[in-house]
PDB file of C-alpha atoms and ligand atoms in Angstrom:
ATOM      1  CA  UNK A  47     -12.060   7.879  -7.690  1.00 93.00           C
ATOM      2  CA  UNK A  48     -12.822   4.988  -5.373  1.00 96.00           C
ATOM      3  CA  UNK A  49      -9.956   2.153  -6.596  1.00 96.00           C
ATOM      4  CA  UNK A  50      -7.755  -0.414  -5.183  1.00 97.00           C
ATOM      5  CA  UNK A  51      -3.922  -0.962  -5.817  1.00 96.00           C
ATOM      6  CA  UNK A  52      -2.999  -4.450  -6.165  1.00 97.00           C
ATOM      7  CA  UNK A  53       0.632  -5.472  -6.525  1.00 95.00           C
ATOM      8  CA  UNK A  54       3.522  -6.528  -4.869  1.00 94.00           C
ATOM      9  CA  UNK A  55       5.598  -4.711  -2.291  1.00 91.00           C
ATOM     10  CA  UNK A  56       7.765  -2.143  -4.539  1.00 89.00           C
ATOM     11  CA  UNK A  57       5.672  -2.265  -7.400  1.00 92.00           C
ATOM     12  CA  UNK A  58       4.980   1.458  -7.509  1.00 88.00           C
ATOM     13  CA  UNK A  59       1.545   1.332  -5.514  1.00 92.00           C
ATOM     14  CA  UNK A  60       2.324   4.400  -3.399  1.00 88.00           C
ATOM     15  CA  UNK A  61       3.813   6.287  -5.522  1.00 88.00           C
ATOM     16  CA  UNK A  62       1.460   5.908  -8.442  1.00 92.00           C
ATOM     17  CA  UNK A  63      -1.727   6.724  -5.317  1.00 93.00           C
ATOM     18  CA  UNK A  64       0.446  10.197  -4.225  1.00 90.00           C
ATOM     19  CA  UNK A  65       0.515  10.820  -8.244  1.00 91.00           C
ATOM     20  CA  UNK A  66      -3.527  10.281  -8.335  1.00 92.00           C
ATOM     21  CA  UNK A  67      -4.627  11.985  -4.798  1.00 93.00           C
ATOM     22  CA  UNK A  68      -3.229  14.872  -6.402  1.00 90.00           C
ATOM     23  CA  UNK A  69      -5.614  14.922  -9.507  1.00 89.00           C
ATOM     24  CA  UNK A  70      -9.133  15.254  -7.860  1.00 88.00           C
ATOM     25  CA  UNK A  71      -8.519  15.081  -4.135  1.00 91.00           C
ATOM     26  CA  UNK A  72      -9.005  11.396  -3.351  1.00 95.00           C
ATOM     27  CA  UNK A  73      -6.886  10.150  -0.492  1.00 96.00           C
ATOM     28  CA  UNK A  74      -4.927   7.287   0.137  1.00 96.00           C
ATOM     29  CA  UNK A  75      -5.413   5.015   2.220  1.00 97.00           C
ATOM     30  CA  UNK A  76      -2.074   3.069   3.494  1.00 95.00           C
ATOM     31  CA  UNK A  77      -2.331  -0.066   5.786  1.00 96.00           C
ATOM     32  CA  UNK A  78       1.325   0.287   5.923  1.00 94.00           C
ATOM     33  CA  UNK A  79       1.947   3.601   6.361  1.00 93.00           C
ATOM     34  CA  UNK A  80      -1.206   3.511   9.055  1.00 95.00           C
ATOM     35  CA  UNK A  81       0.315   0.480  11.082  1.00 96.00           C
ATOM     36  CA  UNK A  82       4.050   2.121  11.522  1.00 92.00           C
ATOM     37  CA  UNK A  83       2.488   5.562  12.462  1.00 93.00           C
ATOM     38  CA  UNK A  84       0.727   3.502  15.340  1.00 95.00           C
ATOM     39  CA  UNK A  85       4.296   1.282  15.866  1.00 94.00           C
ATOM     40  CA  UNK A  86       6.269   4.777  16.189  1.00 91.00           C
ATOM     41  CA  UNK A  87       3.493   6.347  18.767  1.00 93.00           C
ATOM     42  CA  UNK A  88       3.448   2.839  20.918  1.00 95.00           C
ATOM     43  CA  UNK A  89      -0.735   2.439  20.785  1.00 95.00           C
ATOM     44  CA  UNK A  90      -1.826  -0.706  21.618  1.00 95.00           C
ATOM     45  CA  UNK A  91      -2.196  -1.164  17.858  1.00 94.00           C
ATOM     46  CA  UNK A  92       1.143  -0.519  16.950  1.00 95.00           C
ATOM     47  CA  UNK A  93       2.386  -3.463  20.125  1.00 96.00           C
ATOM     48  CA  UNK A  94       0.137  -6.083  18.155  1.00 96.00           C
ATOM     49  CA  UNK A  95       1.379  -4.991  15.081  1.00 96.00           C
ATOM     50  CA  UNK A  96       4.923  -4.596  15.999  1.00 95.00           C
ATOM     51  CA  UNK A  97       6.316  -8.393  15.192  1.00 93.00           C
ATOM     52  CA  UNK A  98       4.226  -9.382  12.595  1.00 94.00           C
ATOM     53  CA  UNK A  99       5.596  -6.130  10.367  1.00 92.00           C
ATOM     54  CA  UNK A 100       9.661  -6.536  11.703  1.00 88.00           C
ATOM     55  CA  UNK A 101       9.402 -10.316  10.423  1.00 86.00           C
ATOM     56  CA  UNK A 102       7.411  -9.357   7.075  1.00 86.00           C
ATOM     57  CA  UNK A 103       4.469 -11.723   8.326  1.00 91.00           C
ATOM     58  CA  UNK A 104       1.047  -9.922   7.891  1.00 95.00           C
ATOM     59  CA  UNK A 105      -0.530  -8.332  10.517  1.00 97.00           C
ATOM     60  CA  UNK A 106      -3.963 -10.351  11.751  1.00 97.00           C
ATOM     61  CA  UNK A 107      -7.126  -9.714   9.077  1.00 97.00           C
ATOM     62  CA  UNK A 108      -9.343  -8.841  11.815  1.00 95.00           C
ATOM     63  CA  UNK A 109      -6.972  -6.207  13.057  1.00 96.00           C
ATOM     64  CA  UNK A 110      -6.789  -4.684   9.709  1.00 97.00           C
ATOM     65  CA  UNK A 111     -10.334  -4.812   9.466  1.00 96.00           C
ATOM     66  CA  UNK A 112     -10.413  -2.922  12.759  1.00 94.00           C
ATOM     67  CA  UNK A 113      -8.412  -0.033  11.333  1.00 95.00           C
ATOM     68  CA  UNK A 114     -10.605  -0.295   7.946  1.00 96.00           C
ATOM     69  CA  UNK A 115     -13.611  -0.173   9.121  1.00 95.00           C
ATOM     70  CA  UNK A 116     -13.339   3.106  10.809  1.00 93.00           C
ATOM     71  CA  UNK A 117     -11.154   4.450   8.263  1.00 96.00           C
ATOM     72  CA  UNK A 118     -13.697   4.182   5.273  1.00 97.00           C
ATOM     73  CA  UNK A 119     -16.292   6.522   7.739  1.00 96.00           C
ATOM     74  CA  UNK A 120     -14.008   9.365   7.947  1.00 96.00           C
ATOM     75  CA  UNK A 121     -14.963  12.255   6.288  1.00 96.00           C
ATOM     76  CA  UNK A 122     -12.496  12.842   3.738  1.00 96.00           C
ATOM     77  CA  UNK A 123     -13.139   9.542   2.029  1.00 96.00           C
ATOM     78  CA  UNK A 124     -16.242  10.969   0.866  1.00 93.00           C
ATOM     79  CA  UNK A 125     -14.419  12.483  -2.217  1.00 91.00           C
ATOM     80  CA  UNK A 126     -12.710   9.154  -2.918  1.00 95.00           C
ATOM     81  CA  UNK A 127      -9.937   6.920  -1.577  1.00 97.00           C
ATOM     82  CA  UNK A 128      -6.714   4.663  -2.982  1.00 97.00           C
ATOM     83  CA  UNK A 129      -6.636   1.546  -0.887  1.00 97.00           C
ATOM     84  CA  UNK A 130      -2.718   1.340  -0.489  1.00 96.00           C
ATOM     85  CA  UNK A 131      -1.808  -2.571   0.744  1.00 96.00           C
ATOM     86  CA  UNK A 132      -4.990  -3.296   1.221  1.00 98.00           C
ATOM     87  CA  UNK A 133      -6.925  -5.697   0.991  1.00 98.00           C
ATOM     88  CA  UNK A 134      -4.081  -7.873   1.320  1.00 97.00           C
ATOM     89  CA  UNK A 135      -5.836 -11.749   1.588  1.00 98.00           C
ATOM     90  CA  UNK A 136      -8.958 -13.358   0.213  1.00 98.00           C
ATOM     91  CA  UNK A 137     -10.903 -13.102   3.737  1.00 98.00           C
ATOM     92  CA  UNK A 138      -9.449  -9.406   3.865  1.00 98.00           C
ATOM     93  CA  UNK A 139     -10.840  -8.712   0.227  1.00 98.00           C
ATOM     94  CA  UNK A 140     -14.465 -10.185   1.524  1.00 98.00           C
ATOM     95  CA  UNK A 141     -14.714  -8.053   4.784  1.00 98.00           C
ATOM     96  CA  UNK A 142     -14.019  -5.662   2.229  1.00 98.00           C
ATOM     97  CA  UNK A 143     -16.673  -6.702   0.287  1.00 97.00           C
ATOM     98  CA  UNK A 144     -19.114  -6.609   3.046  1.00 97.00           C
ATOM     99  CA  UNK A 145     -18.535  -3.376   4.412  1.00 97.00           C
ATOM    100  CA  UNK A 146     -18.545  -1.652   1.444  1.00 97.00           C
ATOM    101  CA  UNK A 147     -22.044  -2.836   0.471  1.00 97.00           C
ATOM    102  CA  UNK A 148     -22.756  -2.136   4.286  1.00 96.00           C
ATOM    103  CA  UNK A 149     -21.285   1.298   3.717  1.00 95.00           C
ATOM    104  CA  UNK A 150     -22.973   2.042  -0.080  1.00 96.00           C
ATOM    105  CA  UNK A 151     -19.815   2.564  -1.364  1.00 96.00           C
ATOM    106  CA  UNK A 152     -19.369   1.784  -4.792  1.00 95.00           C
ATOM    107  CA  UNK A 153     -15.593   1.083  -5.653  1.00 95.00           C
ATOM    108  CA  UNK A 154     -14.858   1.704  -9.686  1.00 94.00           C
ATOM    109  CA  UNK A 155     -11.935  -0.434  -9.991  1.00 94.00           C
ATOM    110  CA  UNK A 156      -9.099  -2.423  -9.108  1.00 97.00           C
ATOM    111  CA  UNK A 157      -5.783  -1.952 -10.384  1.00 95.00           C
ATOM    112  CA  UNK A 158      -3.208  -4.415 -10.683  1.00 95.00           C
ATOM    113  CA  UNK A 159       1.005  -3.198 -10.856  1.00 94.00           C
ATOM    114  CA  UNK A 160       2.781  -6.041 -12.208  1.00 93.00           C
ATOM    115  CA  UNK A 161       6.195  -5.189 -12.161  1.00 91.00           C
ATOM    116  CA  UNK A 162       8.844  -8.026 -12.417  1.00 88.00           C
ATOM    117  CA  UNK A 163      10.814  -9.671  -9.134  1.00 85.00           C
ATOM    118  CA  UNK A 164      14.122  -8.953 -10.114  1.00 86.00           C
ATOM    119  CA  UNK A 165      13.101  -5.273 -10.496  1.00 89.00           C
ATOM    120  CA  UNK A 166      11.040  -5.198  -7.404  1.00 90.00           C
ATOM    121  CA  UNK A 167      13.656  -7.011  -5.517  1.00 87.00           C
ATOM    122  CA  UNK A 168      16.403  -4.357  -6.300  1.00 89.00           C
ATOM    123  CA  UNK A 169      14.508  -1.380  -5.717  1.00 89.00           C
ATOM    124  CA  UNK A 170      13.326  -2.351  -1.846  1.00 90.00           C
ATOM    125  CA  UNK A 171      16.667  -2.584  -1.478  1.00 91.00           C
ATOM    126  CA  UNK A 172      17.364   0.856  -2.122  1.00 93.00           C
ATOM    127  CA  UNK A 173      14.542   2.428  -0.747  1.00 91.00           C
ATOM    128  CA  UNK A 174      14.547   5.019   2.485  1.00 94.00           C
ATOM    129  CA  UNK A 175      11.739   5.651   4.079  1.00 94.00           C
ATOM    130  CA  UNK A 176      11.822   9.386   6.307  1.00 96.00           C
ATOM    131  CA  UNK A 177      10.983   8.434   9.495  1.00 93.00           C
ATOM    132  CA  UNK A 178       8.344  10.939  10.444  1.00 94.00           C
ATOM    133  CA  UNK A 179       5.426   9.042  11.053  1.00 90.00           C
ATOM    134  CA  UNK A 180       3.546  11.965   9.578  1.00 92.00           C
ATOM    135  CA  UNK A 181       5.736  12.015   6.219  1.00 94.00           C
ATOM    136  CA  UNK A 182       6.797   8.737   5.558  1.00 92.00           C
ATOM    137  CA  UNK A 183       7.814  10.114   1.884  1.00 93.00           C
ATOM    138  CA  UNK A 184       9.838   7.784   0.113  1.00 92.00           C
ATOM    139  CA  UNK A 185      13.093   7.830  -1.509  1.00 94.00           C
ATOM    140  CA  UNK A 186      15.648   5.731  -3.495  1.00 92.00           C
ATOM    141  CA  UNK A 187      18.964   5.952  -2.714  1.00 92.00           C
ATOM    142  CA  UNK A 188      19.919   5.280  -6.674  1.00 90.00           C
ATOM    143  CA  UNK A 189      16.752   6.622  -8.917  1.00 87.00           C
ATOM    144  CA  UNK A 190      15.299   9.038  -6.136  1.00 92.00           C
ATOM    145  CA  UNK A 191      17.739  10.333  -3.460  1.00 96.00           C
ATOM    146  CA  UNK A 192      16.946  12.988  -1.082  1.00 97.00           C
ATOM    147  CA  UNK A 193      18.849  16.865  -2.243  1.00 97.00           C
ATOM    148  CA  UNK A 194      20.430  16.089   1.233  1.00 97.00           C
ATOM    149  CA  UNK A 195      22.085  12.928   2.122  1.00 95.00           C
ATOM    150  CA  UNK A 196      19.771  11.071   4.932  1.00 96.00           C
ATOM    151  CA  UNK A 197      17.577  14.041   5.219  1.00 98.00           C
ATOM    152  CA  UNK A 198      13.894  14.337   3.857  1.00 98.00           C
ATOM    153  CA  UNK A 199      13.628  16.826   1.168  1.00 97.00           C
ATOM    154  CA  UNK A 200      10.108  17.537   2.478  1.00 97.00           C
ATOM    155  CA  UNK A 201      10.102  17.492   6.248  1.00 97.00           C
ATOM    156  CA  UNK A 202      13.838  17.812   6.955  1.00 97.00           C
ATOM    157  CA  UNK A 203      13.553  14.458   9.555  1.00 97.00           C
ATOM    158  CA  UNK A 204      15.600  11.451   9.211  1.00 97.00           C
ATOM    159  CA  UNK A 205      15.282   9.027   6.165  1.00 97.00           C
ATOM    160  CA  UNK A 206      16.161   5.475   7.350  1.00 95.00           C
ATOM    161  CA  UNK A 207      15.715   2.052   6.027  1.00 92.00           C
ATOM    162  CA  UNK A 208      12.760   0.133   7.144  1.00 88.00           C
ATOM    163  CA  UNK A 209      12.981  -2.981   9.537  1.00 85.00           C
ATOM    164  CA  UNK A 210      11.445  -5.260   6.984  1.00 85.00           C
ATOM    165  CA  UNK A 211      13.485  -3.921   4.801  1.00 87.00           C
ATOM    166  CA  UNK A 212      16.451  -6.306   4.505  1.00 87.00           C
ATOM    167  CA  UNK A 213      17.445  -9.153   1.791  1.00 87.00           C
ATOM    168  CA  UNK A 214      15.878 -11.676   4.519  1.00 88.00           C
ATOM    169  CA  UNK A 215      12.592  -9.439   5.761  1.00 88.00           C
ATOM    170  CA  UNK A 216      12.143  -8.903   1.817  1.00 90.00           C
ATOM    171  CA  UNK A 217      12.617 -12.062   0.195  1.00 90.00           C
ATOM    172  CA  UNK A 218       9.878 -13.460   2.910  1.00 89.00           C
ATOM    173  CA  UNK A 219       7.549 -10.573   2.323  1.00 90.00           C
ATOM    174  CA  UNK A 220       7.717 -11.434  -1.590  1.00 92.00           C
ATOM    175  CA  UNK A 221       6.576 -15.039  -0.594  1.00 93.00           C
ATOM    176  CA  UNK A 222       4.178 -13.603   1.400  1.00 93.00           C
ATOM    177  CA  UNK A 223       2.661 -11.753  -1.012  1.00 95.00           C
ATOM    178  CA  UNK A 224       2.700 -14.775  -3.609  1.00 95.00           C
ATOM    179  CA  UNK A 225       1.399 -16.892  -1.807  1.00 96.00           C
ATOM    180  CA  UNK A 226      -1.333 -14.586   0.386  1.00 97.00           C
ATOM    181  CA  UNK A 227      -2.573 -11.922  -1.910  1.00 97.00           C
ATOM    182  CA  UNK A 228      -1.464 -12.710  -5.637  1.00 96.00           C
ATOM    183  CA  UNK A 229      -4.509 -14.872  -5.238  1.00 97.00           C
ATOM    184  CA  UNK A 230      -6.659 -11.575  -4.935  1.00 98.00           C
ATOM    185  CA  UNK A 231      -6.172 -11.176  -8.669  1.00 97.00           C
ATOM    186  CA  UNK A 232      -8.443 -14.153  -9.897  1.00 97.00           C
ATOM    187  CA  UNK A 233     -10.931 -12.822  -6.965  1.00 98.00           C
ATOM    188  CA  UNK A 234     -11.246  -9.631  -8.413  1.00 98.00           C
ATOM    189  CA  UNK A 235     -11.248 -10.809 -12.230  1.00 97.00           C
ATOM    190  CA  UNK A 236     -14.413 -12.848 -11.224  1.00 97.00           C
ATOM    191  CA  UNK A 237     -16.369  -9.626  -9.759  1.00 96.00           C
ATOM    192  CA  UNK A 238     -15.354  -8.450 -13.246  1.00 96.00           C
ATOM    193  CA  UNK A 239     -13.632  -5.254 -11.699  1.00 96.00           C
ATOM    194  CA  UNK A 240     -10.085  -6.220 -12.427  1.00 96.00           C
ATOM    195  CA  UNK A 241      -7.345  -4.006 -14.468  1.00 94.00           C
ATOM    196  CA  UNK A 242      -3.932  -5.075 -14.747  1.00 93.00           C
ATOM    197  CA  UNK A 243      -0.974  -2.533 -15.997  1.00 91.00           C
ATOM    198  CA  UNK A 244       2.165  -4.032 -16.414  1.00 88.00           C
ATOM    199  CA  UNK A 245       5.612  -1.368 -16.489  1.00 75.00           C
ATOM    200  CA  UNK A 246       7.724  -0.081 -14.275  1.00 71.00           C
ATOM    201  CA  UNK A 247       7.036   3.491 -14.747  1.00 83.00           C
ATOM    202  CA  UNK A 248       4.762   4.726 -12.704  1.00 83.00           C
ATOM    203  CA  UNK A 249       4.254   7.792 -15.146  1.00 87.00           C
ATOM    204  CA  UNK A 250       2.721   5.661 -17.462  1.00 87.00           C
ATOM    205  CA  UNK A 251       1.021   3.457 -15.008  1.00 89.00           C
ATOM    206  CA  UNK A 252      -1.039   6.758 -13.930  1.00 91.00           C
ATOM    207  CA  UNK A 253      -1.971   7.339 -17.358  1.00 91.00           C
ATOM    208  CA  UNK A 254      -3.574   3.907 -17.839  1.00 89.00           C
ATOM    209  CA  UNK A 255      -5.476   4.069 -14.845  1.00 89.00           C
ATOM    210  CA  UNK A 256      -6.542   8.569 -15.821  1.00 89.00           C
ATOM    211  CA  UNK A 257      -8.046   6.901 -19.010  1.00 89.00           C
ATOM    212  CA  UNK A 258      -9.124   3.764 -17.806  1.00 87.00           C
ATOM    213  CA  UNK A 259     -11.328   6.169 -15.335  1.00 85.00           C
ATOM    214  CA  UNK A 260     -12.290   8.533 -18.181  1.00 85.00           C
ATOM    215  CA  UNK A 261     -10.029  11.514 -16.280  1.00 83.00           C
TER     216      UNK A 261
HETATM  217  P1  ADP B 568       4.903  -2.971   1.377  1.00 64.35           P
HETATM  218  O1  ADP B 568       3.722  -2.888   0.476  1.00 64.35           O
HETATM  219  O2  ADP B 568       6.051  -2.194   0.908  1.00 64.35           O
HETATM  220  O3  ADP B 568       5.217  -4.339   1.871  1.00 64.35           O
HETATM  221  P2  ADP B 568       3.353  -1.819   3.491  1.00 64.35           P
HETATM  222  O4  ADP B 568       3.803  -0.512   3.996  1.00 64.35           O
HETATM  223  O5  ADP B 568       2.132  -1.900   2.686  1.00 64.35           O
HETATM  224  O6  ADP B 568       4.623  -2.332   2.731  1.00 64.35           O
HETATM  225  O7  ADP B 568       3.211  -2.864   4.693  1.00 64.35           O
HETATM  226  C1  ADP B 568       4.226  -3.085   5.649  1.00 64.35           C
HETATM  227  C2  ADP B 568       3.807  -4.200   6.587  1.00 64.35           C
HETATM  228  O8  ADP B 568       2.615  -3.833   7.273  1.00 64.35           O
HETATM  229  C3  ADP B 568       3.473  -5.521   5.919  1.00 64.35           C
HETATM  230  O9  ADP B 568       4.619  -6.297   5.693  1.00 64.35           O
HETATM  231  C4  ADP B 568       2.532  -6.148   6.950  1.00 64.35           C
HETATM  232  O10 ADP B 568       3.240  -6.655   8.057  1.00 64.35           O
HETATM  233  C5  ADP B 568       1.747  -4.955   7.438  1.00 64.35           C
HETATM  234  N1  ADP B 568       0.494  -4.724   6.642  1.00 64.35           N
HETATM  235  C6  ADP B 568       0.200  -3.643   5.882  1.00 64.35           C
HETATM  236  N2  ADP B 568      -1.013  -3.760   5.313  1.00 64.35           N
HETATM  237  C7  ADP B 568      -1.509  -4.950   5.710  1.00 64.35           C
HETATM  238  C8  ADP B 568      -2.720  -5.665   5.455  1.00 64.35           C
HETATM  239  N3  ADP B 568      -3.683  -5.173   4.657  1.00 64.35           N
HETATM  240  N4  ADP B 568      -2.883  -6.882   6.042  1.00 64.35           N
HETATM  241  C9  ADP B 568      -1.928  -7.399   6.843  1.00 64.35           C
HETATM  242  N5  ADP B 568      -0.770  -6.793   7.128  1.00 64.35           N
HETATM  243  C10 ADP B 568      -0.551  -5.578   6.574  1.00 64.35           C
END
């Protein structure tokens, strides 16, 4: 499957992609995860990157487009991908456009999570993130805790709350997001490739999108 997640931070996107990749091999395909690998190894990416992600501000489109652009060659997206907080504006989502005709890659759909604030709100608050930057599995400390307190069940490194990740950092991400990529959802509904799925469970979110596909 070649699909994009749309929704806002904590809405379940990776999560529901780790549930999919599973099913046929696709991969995802996390901006996020992608940009803190690079802060944790001190590239020259991750310096650029670094402020712009502590604050909750985006990180530059052409930047991202950077990382993109190479990322969509790479062999293993041959069997399909999950774009994971990506694209994240309107002049993202046409770059995207772009080099996906450039590319002939044909992209089957775009999935929406709309999950209410309140909800959202609560469970960034709550999440721990393990701090391997080659793990990055995520917990909860109330619906999803690790068997071991602070300690990933599947790498046995540190889990740790994320920089952006207080009230302040998350309140201005939400905004962000409102204001810089809920607008992606009218985009998308106009090239007629638009599917929203509205819950919280992310069980039932990958069954809309299995039949939605025809998996
Ligand atoms: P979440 O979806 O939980 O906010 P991500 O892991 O997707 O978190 O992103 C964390 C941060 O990385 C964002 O707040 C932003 O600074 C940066 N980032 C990730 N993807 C993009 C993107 N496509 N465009 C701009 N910035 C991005």
């Amino acid at each position: 499957m070649k699909i994009i997640l749309l929704g806002a931070p904590g809405a379940g996107k990776g999560t529901v992609a780790k549930r999919l990749t599973a099913i046929d091999g696709s991969v995802q395909i996390s901006t996020g995860d992608i940009l803190r690998g690079a802060v944790q190894a001190g590239t020259e990416l991750g310096k650029e990157a670094q402020g712009y992600m502590e604050r909750g501000d985006l990180v530059p489109d052409a930047l991202i487009m950077g990382i993109m652009e190479s990322r969509l060659q790479e062999e293993d997206c041959k069997k399909g991908f999950l774009l994971d907080g990506f694209p994240r504006t309107i002049p993202q989502a046409k770059a995207l456009k772009e080099l996906l005709e450039k590319l002939k890659i044909h992209l089957d759909m775009v999935v929406e999570l709309d999950v209410p604030r309140d909800v959202i709100f609560d469970r960034l608050c709550t999440r721990r993130t393990c701090e391997n930057p080659d793990c990055q599995a995520i917990y909860n400390i109330k619906g999803m805790p690790p068997k071991k307190e602070g300690i990933c069940d599947k790498c046995g490194s540190r889990i740790v709350q994320r920089a952006d990740e207080t009230e302040e950092a998350i309140g201005h991400r939400l905004d962000t997001y409102n204001e810089k990529t809920a607008p992606l959802v009218g985009f998308y509904q106009n090239e007629g490739m638009l599917k929203t799925v509205t819950g919280t469970s992310s069980d039932a979110v990958v069954e809309a999108i299995k039949s939605e596909l025809g998996m």
